[in-house]
PDB file of C-alpha atoms in Angstrom:
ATOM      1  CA  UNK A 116     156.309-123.585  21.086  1.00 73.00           C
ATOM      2  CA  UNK A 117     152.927-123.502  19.901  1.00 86.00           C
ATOM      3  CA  UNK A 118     150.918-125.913  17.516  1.00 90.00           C
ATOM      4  CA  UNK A 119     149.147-124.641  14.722  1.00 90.00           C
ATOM      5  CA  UNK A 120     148.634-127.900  12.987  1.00 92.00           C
ATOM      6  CA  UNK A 121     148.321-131.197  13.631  1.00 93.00           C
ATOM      7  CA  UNK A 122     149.540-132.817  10.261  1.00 96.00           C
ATOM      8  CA  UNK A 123     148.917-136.398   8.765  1.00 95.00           C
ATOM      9  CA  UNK A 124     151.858-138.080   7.071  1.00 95.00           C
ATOM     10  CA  UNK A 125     150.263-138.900   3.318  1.00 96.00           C
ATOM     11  CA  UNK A 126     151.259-141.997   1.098  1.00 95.00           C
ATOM     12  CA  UNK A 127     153.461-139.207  -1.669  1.00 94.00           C
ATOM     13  CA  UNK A 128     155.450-138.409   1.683  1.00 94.00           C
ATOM     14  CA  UNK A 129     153.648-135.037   2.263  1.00 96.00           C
ATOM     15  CA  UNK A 130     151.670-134.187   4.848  1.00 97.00           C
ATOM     16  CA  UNK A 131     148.039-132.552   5.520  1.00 96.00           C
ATOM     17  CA  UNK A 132     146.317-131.162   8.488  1.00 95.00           C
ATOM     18  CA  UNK A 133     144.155-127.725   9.486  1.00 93.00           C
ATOM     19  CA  UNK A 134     145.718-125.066  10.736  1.00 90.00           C
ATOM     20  CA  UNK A 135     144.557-123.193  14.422  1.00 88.00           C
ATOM     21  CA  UNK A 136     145.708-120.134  13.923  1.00 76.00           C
ATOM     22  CA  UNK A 137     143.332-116.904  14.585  1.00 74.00           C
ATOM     23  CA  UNK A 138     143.709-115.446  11.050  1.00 76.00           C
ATOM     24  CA  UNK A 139     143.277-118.879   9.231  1.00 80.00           C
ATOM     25  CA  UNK A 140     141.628-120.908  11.845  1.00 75.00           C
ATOM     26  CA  UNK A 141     140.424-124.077   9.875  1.00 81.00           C
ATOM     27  CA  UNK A 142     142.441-123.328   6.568  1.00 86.00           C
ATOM     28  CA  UNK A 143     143.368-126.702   5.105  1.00 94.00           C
ATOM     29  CA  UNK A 144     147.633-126.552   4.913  1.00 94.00           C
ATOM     30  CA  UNK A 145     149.000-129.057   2.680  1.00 96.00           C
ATOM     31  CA  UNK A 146     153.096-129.918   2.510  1.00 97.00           C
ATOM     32  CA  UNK A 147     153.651-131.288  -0.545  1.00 96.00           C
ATOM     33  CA  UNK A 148     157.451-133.195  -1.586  1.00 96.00           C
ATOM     34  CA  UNK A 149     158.692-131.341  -4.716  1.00 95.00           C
ATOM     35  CA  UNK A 150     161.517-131.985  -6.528  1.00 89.00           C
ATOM     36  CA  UNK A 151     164.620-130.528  -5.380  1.00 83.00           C
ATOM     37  CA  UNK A 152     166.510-128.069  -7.080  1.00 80.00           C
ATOM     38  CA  UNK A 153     169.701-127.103  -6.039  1.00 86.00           C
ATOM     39  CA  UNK A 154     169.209-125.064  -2.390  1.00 86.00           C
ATOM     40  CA  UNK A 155     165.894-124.809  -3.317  1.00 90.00           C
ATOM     41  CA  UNK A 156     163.286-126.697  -0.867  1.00 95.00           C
ATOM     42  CA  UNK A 157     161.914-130.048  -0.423  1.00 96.00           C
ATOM     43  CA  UNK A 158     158.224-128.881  -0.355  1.00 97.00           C
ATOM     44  CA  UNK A 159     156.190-126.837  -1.192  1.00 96.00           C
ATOM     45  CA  UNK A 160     153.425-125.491   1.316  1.00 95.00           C
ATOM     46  CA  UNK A 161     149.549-124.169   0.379  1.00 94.00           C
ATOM     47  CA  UNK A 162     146.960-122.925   2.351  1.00 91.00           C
ATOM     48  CA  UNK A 163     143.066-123.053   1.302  1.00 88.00           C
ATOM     49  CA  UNK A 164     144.803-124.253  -2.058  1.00 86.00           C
ATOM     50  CA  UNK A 165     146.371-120.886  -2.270  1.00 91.00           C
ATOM     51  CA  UNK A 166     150.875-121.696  -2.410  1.00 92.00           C
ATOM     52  CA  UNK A 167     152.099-119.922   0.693  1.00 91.00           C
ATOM     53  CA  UNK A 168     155.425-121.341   1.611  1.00 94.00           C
ATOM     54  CA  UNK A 169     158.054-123.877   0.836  1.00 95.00           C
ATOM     55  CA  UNK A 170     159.629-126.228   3.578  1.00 96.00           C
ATOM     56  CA  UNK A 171     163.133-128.144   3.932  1.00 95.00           C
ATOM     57  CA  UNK A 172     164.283-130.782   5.787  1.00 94.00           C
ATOM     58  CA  UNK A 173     166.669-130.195   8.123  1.00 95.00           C
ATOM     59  CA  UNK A 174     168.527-132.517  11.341  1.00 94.00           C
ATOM     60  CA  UNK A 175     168.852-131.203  14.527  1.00 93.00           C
ATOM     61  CA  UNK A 176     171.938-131.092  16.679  1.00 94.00           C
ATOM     62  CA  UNK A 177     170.674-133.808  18.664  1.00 93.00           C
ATOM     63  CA  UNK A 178     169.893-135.891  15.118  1.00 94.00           C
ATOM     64  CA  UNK A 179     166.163-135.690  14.628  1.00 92.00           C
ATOM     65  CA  UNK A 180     164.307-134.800  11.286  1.00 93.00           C
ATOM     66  CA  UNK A 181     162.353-132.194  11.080  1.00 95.00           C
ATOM     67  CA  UNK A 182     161.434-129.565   8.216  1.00 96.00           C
ATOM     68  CA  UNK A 183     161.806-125.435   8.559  1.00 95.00           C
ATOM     69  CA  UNK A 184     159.384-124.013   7.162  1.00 95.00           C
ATOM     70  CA  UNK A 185     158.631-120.650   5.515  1.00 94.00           C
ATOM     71  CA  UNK A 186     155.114-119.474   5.538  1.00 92.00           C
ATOM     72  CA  UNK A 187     153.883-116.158   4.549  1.00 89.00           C
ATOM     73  CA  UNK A 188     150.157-114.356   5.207  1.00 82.00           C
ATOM     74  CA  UNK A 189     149.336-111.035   4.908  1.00 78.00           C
ATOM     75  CA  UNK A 190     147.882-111.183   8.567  1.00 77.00           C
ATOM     76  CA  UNK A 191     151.010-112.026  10.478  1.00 78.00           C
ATOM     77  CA  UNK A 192     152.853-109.149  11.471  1.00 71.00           C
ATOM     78  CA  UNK A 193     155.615-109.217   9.586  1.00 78.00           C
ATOM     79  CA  UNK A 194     154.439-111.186   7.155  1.00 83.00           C
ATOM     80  CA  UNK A 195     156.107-114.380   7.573  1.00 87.00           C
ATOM     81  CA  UNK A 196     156.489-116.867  10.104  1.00 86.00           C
ATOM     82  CA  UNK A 197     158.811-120.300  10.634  1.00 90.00           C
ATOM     83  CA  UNK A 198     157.543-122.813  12.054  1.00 93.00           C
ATOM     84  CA  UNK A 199     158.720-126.438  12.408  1.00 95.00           C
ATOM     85  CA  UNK A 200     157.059-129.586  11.437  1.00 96.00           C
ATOM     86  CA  UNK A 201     158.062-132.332  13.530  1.00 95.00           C
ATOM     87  CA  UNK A 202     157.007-136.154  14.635  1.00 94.00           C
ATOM     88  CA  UNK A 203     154.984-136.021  17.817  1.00 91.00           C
ATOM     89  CA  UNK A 204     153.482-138.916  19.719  1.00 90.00           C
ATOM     90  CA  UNK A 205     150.006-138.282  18.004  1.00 86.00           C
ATOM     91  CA  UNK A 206     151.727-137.933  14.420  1.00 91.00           C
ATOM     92  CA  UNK A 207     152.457-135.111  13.181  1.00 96.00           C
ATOM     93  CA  UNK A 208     152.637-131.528  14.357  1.00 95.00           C
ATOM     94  CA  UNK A 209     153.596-127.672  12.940  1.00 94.00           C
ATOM     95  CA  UNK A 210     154.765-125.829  15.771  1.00 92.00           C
ATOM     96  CA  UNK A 211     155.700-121.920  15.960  1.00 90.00           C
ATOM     97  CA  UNK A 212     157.528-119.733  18.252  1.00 83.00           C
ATOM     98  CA  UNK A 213     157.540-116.182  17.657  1.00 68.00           C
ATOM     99  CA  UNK A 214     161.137-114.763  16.683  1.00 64.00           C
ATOM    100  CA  UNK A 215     161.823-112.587  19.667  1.00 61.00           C
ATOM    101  CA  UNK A 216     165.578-112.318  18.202  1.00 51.00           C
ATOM    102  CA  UNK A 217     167.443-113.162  15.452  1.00 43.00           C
ATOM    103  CA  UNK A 218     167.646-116.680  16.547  1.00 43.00           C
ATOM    104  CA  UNK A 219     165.762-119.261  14.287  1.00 44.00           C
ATOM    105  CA  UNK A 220     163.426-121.596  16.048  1.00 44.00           C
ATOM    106  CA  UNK A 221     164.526-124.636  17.096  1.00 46.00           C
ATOM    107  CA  UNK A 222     162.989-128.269  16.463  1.00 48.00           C
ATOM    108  CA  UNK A 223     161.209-129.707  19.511  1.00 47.00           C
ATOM    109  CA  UNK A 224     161.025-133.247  19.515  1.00 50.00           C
ATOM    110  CA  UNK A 225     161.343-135.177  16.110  1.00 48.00           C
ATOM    111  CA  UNK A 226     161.621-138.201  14.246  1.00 46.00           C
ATOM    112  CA  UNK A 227     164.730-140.551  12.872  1.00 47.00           C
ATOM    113  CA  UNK A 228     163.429-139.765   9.127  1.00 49.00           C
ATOM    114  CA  UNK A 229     160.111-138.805   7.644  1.00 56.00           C
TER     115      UNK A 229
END
């Protein structure tokens, strides 16, 4: 997997970082906790203060939080990507792998809880 942001955890339970990626290289990404409604997601996600995305928090098989994420620019290739955001030893982290199948990415590392 690849990062594309390293993320700070914020006091609301969000989290905020800069994406690296080549389209939006140094875009501000912000993952905000929204009230849940029904299926719907856990956060919402924005990009140079522009909503691109929503997030939810999911476990892993092995038990680790982490939150899939849905994040859509006109410059990736299909329009959409998934990363992950996950715990890493430096904080906070959203890494990609591009979808080579139909198999969803999977959550590298992770935390006990966000």
């Amino acid at each position: 997997m690849a990062t594309i942001a390293n993320l700070t955890k914020q006091q609301n339970g969000g989290f905020s970082g800069t994406l690296v990626l080549p389209s939006l290289d140094g875009r501000k990404i912000l993952v905000t906790p929204i009230e849940k409604k029904g299926k719907g997601p856990e956060f919402l996600v924005s990009v140079g203060g522009f909503e691109a995305g929503a997030g939810w928090l999911r476990t892993s098989k092995k038990g680790n939080a982490y939150v899939s994420v849905k994040l859509k620019d006109p410059s990736f290739h299909d329009g959409t990507i998934h990363p992950v955001l996950v715990k890493s030893e430096s904080g906070y982290v959203l890494d990609w792998k591009p979808r080579l199948g139909s198999n969803p990415p999977q959550a590298s590392g992770g935390a006990d809880r966000f």
